[in-house]
Coordinates of C-alpha atoms and ligand atoms in Angstrom, one line a residue:
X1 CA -26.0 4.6 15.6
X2 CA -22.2 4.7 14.2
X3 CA -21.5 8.2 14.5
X4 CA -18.1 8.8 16.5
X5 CA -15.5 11.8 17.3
X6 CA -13.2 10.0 15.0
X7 CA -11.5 12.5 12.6
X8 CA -13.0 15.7 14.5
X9 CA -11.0 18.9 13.4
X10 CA -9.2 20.5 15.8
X11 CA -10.6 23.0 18.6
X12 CA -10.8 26.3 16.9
X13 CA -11.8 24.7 13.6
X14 CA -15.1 22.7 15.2
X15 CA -15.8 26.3 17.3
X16 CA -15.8 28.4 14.3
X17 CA -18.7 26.2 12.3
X18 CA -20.5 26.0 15.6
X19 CA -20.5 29.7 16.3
X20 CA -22.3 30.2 13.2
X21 CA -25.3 27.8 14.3
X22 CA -27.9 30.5 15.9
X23 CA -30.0 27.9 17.2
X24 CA -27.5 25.5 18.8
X25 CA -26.4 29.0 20.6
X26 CA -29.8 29.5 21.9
X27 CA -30.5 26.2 23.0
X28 CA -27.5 26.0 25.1
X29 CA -27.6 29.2 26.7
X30 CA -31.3 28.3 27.8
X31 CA -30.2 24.7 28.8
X32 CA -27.2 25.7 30.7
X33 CA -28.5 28.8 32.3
X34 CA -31.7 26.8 34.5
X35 CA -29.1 24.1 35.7
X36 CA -26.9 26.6 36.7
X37 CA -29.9 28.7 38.3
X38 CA -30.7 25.5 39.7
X39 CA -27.3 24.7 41.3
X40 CA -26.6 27.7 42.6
X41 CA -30.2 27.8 44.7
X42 CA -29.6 24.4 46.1
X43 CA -25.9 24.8 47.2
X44 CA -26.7 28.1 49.1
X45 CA -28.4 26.4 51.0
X46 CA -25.9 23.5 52.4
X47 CA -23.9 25.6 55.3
X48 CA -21.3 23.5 54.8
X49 CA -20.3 23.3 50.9
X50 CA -17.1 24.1 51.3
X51 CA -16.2 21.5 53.9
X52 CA -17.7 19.1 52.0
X53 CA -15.7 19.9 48.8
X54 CA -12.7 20.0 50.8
X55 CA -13.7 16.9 52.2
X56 CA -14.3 14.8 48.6
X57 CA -11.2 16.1 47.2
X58 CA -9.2 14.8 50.1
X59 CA -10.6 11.5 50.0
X60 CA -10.6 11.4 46.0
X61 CA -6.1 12.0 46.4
X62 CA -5.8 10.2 49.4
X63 CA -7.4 6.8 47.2
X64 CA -5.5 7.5 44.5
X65 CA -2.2 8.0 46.8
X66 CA -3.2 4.2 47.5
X67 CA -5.1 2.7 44.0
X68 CA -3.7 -0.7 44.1
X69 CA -4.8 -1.5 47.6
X70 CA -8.7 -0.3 47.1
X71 CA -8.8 -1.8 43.2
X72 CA -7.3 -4.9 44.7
X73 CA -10.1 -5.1 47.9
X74 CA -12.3 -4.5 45.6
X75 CA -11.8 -7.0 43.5
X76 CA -11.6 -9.3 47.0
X77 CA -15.0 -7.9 48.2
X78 CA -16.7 -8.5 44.6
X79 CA -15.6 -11.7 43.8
X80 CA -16.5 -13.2 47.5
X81 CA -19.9 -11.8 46.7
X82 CA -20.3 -13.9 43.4
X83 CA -19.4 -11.3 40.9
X84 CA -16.9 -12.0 38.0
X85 CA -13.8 -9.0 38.0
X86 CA -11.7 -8.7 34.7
X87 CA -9.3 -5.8 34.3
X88 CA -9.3 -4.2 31.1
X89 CA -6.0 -2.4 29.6
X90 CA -7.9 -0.1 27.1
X91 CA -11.1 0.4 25.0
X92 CA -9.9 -3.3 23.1
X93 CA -10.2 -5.0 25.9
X94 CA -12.8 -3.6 27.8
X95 CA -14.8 -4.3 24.6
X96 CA -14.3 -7.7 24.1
X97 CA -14.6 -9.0 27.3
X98 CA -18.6 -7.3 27.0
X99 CA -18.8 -8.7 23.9
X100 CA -17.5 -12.3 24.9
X101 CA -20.1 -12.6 27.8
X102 CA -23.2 -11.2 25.7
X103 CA -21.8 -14.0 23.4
X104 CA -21.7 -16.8 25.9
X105 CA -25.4 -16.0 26.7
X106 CA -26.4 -16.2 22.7
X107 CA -27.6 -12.4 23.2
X108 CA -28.0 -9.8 20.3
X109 CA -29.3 -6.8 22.5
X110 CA -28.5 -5.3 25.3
X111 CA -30.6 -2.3 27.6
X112 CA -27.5 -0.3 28.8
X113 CA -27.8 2.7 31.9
X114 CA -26.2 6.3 30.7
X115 CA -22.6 5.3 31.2
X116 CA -19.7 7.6 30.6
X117 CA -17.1 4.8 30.1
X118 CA -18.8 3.2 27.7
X119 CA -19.0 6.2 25.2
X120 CA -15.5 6.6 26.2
X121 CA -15.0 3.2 24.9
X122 CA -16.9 3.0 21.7
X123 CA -18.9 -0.1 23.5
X124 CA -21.8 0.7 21.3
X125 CA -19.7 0.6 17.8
X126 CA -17.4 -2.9 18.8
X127 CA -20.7 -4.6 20.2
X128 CA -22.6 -3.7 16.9
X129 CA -19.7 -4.9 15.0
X130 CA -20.4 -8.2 16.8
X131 CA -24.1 -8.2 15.7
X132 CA -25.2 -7.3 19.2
X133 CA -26.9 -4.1 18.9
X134 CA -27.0 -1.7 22.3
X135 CA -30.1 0.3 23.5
X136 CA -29.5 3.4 25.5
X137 CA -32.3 3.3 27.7
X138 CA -31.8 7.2 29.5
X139 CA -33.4 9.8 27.8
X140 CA -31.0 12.1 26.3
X141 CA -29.4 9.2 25.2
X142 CA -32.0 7.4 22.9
X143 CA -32.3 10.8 21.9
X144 CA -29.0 11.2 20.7
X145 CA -28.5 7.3 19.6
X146 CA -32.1 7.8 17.1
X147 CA -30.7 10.8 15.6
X148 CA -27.0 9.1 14.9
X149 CA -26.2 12.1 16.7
X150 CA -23.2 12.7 19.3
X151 CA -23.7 14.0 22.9
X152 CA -22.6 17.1 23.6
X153 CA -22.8 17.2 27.4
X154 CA -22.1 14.9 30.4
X155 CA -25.2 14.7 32.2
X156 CA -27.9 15.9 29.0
X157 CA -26.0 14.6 26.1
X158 CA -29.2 16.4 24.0
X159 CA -28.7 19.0 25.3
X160 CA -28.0 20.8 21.9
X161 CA -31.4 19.7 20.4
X162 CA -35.1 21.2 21.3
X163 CA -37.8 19.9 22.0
X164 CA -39.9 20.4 17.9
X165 CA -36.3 18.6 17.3
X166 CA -36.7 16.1 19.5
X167 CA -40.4 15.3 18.4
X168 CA -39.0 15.1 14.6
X169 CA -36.2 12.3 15.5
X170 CA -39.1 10.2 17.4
X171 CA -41.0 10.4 14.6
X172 CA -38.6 9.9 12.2
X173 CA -36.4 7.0 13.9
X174 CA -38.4 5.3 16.9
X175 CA -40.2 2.8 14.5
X176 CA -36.8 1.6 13.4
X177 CA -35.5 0.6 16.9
X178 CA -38.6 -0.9 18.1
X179 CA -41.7 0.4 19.2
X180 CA -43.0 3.7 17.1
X181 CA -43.8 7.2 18.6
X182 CA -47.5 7.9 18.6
X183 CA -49.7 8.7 15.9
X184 CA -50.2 12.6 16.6
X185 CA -47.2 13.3 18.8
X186 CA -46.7 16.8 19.5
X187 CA -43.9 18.8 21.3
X188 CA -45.2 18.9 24.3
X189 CA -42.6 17.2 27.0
X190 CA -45.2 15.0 29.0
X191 CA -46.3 13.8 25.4
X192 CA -42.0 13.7 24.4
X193 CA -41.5 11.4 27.9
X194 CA -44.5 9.2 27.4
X195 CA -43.4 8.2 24.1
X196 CA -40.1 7.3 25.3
X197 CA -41.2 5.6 27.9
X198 CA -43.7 3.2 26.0
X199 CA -40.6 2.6 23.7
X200 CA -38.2 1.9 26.4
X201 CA -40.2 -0.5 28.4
X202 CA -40.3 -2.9 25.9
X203 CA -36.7 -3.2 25.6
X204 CA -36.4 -3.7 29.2
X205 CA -39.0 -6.3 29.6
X206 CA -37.4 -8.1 26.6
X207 CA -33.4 -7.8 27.4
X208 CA -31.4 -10.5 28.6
X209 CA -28.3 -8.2 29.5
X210 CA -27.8 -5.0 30.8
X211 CA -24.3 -3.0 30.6
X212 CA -24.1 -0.4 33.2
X213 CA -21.2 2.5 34.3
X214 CA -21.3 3.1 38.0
X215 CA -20.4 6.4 39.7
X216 CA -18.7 5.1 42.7
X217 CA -17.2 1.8 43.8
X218 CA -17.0 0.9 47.6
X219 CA -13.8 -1.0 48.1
X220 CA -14.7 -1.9 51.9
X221 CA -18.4 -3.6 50.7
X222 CA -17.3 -4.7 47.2
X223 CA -20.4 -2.2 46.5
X224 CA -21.5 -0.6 42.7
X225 CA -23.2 2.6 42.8
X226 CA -25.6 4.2 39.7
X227 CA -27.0 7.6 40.4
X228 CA -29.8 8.8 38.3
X229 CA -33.3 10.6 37.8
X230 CA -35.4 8.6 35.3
X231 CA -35.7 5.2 37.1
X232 CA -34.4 3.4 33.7
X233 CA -31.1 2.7 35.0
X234 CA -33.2 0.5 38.0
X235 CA -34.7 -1.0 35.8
X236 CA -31.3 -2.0 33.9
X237 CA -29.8 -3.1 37.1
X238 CA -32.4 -5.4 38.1
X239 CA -35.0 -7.0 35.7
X240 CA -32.2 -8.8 33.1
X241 CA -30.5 -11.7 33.7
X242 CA -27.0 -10.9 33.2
X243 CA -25.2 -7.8 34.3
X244 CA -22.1 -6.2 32.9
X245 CA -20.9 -3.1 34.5
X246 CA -17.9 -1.2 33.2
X247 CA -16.3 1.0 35.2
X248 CA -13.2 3.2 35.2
X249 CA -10.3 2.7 37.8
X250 CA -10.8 6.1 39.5
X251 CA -14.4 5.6 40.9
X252 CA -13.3 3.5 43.6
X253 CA -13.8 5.1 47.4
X254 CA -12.7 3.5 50.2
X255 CA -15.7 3.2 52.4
X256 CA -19.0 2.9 52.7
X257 CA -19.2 5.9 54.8
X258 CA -17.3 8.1 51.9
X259 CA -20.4 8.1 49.8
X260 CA -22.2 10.1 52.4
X261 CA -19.7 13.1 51.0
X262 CA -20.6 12.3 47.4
X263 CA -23.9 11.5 47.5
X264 CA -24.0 15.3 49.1
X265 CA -22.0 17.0 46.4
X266 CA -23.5 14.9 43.0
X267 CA -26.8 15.9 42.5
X268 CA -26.6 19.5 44.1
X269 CA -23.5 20.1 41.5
X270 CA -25.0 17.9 38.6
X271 CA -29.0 18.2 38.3
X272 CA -29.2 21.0 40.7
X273 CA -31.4 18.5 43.1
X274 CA -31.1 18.0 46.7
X275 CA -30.7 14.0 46.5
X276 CA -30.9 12.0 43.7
X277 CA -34.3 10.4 42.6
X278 CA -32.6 6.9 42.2
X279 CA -29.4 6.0 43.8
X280 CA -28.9 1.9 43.0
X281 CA -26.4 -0.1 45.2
X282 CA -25.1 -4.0 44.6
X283 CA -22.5 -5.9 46.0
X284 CA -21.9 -9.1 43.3
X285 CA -25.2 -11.4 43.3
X286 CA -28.2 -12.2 45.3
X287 CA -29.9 -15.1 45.3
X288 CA -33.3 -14.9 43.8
X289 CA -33.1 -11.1 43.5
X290 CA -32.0 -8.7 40.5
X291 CA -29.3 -10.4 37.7
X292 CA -27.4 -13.7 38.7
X293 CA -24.8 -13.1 36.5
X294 CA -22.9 -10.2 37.2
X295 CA -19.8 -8.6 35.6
X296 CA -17.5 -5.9 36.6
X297 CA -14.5 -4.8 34.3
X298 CA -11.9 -2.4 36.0
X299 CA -10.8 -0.1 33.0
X300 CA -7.5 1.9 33.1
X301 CA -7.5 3.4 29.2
X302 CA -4.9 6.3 29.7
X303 CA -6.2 6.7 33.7
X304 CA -2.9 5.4 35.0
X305 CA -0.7 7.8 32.7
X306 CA -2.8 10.4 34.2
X307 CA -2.3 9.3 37.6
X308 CA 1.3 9.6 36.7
X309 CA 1.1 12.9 35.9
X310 CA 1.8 15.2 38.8
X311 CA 0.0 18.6 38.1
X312 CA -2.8 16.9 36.0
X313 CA -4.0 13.8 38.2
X314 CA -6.0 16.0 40.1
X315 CA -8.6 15.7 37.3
X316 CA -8.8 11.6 38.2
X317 CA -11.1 13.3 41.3
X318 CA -13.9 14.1 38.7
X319 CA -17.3 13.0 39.8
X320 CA -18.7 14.1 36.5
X321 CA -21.5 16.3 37.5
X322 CA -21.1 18.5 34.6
X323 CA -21.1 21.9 36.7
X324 CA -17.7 23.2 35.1
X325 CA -19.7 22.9 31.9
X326 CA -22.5 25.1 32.6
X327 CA -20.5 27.6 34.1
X328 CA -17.7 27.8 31.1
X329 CA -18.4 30.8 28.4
X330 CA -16.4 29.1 26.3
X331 CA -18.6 25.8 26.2
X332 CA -21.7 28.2 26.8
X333 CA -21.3 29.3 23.3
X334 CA -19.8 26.7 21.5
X335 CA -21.1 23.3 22.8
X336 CA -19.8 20.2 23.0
X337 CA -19.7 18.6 20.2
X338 CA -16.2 21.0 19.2
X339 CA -14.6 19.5 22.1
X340 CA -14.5 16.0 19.7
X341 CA -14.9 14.0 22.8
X342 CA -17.7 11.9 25.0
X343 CA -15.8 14.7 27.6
X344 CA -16.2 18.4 26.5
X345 CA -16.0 21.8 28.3
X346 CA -13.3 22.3 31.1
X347 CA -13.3 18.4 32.6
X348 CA -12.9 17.2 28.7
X349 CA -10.2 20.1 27.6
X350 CA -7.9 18.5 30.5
X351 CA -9.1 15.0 30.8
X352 CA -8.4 13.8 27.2
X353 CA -4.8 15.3 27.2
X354 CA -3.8 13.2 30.5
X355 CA -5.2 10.3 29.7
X356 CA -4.3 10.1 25.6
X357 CA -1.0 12.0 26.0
X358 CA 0.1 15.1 23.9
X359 CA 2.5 15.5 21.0
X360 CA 0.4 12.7 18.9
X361 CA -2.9 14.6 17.6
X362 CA -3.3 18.1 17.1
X363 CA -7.1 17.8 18.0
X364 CA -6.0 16.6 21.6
X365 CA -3.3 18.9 21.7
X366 CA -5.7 22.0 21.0
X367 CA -7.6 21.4 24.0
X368 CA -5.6 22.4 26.7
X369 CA -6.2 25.9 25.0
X370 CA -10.1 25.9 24.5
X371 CA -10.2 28.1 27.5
X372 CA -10.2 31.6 28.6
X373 CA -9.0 30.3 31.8
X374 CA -11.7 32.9 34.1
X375 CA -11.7 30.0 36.8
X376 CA -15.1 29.9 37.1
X377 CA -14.8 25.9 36.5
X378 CA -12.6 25.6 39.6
X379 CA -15.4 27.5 41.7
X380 CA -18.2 25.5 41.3
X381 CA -16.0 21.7 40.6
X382 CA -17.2 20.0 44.1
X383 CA -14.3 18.1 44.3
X384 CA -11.8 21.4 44.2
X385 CA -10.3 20.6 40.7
X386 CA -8.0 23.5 39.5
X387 CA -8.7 23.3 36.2
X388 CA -7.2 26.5 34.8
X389 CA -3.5 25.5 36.8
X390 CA -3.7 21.9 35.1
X391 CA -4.7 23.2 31.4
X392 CA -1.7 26.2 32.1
X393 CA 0.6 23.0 32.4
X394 CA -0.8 21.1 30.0
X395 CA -0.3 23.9 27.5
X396 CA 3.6 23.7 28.6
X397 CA 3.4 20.2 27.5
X398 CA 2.5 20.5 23.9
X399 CA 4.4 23.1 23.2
X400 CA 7.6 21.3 24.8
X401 CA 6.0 18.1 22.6
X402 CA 6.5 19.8 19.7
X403 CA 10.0 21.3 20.5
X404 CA 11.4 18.4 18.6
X405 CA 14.0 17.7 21.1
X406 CA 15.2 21.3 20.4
X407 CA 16.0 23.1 24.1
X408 CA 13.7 26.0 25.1
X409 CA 16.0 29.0 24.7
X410 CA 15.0 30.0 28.5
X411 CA 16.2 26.9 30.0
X412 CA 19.5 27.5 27.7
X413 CA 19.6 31.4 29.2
X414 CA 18.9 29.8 33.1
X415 CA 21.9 27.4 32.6
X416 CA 24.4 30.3 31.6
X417 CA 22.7 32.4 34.6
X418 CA 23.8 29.3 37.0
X419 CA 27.0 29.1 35.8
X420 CA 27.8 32.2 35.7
X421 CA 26.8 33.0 39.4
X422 CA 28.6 30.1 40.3
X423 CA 32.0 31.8 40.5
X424 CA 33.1 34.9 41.2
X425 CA 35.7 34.8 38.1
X426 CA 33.1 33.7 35.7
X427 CA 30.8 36.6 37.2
X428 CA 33.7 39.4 37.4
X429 CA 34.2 38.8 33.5
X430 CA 30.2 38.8 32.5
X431 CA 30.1 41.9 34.4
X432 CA 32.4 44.0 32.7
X433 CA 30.8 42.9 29.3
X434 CA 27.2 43.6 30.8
X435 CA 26.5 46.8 29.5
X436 CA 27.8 45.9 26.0
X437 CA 25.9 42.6 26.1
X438 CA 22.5 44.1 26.8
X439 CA 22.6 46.6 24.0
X440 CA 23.8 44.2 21.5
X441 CA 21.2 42.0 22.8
X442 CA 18.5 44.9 22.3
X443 CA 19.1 45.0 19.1
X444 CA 19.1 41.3 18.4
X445 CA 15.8 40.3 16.5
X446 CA 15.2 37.0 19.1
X447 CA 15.2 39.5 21.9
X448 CA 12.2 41.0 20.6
X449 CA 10.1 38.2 21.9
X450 CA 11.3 39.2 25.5
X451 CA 11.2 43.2 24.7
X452 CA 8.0 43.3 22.8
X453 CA 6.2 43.5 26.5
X454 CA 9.2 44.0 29.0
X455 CA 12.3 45.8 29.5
X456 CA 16.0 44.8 28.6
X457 CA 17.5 47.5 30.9
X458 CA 20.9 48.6 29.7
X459 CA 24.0 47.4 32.2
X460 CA 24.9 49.7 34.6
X461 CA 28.7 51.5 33.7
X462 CA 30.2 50.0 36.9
X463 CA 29.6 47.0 38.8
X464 CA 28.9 47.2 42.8
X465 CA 31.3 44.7 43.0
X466 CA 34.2 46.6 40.7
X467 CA 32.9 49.8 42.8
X468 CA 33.3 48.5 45.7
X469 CA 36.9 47.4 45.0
X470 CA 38.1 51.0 43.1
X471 CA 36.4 52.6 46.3
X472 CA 37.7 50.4 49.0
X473 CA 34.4 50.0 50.1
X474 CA 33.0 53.8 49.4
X475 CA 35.8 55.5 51.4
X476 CA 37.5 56.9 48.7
X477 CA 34.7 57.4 46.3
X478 CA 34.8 61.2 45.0
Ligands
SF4_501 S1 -14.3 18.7 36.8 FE1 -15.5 19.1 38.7 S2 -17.2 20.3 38.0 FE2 -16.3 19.4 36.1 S3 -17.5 17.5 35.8 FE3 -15.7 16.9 37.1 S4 -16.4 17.1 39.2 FE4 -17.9 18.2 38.0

């Protein structure tokens, strides 16, 4: 339960060892090739895909053109309706305000719904540090968290592992965390899903706290959302007392009526389905129905230095469906787990760059190249997010990170050029020393990072403008 990305090697380090893993290859390629089969049936059948994209992407910027005054409604709307909002600078934070209420309510479990935000976090790591231990309750997950493993994927975080694997980790690891797999379990999925569920249920019935993500935020209703398939995340939201939901600053939507776009684009892009199987709304407490404490920390972590971030804070759109991963040859082949992040494939390779900054770890800062930049991520993102144009810009930033305050040589060559145009004396002199100047500079070893794939023509013998004068204009030329 304690493994973390902590100390991952860089990119092209992590992609090497995992190239050489033949059966982590395999199981991907099969994996990511039926959801993508699977998306691309269901979207080609919506007439309208591409208005809707353009549609969520234009209401994703025009909330984040105006954050404050949704985050701040939203915060109105949630604590009217009997919810408790904290605001949460970073993982620290976020962390112990979870920890304090499972605290105040004497609790040393929690059932939590697949969550994003709180891998992001650590939440799992600081709340076992506080003797509260935290049961992933979706099915990837609590395979991942009984094999100490890391997720390698948004949406099936087991992806990596098959299914003789899976059976193995049951086996081996169930019995520790509660209720034991079966005596005779075989590989068999019905048999795999049974076993889970038997497991799970008694970890819902017996919690007294759930911690929850939620995919969108209504700022108009004061209104959580969690979209899933399994029905555990239902059961998270509504059978234990207390409810804690952590959720990052960028899932907030205006409206109610916004979530018609999204609910549209999700599970076409994400599971390949034409509506979700479970889509959970609340709006702060109700008497006598579902928890009657409820929780909701508003978690920045590196999204506001994002947001500042002209080129990149496109990326703050992302709905996490996971689509860009199944589509990328680069993640096809090495997996997630190389990405050293909860976020891997084309989303993670920009994502953790704008929100942790570059110039400060070279396993961040190799990201923004873990791409072949093809564009296929851009293609299928339903919220239009050009990933290829913000990782080109990213990769500008690291290398202008690691300039050591040391000018680029271009922007030295482009302040000459401007002051050179800038008067006709300074420009009458350069051009009489043109031709001289370019084949010295020819010759110059820096130049060959210019000429090794373009021209240095040599200056022309005469000017235009000295022609023009020797001529008087071309009449006397000859
Ligand atoms: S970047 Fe686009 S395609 Fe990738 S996870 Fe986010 S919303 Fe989905």
């Amino acid at each position: 339960m304690g493994a973390t990305f902590v100390g991952m090697p860089v990119f092209p380090v992590a992609a090497r060892a995992a190239l050489g893993d033949t059966q982590l290859r395999h199981n991907l390629a099969h994996a990511t090739g039926t959801i993508r089969d699977k998306r691309a049936r269901v979207v080609a059948e919506v007439g309208d895909w591409e208005d809707l994209r353009t549609a969520g992407a234009a209401i994703k910027d025009a909330t984040l053109a105006d954050l404050e005054h949704h985050l701040v409604q939203l915060e109105a709307r949630l604590t009217e309706q009997g919810a408790v909002v904290h605001w949460a600078r970073d993982a620290e934070e976020a962390n112990r305000i979870v920890a304090e209420v499972a605290k105040s309510h004497a609790v040393d479990e929690v059932v939590k719904v697949k969550s994003m935000v709180t891998q992001e976090i650590g939440l799992n790591e600081a709340l076992a540090e506080e003797g509260i231990a935290a049961w992933e309750t979706d099915l990837a997950e609590l395979i991942v968290q009984l094999g100490d493993d890391l997720p390698s994927h948004i949406l099936v975080p087991a992806i990596h592992r098959n299914r003789a694997e899976i059976r193995q980790i049951f086996l081996d690891h169930m019995a520790a965390a509660g209720r034991p797999a079966p005596d005779g379990l075989t590989d068999e999925p019905a048999e795999l899903a049974s076993a889970a569920r038997l497991h799970l249920r008694e970890k819902f019935l017996g919690a007294k706290m759930a911690v929850s993500g939620a995919n969108f935020a209504v700022a108009e209703t004061g209104t959580l959302v969690v979209v899933e398939s399994e029905g555990n995340g239902r059961m998270c939201l509504t059978l234990p007392e207390v409810l804690v939901s952590v959720v990052g600053i960028e899932k907030v939507v205006p409206t109610f009526a916004d979530l018609d776009v999204f609910l549209r684009l999700l599970p076409r892009s994400s599971t390949g389905e034409r509506m979700n199987p479970y889509t959970s709304t609340w709006s702060g407490v109700t008497p006598g129905d579902g928890p009657q404490e409820v929780h909701v920390v508003l978690l920045d972590n590196g999204r506001t230095r994002a947001l500042a971030d002209e080129v990149g804070r496109q990326a703050l759109r992302c709905i996490r469906c996971s689509a860009c991963l199944n589509v990328c040859p680069v993640y096809e082949r090495v997996g997630g787990h190389a990405y050293g992040s909860v976020y891997p494939g084309p989303i993670g390779a920009i994502l953790n760059p704008l929100m942790r900054g570059v110039g400060e770890d070279p396993q961040v800062d190799s990201l923004p190249y873990a791409s072949s930049l093809c564009g296929a991520c851009y293609e299928v993102c339903p919220v239009k997010i050009d990933i290829p144009s913000v990782l080109v810009d990213l990769r500008a930033q690291v290398v202008d990170a690691h300039r050591g305050g040391k000018p680029k040589l271009e922007a030295v060559a482009m302040k000459g050029a401007a002051s050179t145009f800038g008067s006709s004396k300074r420009l009458r002199f350069a051009e009489r020393f043109a031709r001289f100047g370019t084949g010295l500079a020819r010759r110059l070893p820096v130049a060959s990072a210019w000429t090794g794939a373009r021209d240095l023509p040599k200056g022309p013998v005469e000017s235009f403008r000295a022609w023009w004068q020797r001529t008087d204009g071309g009449k006397n030329d000859g």
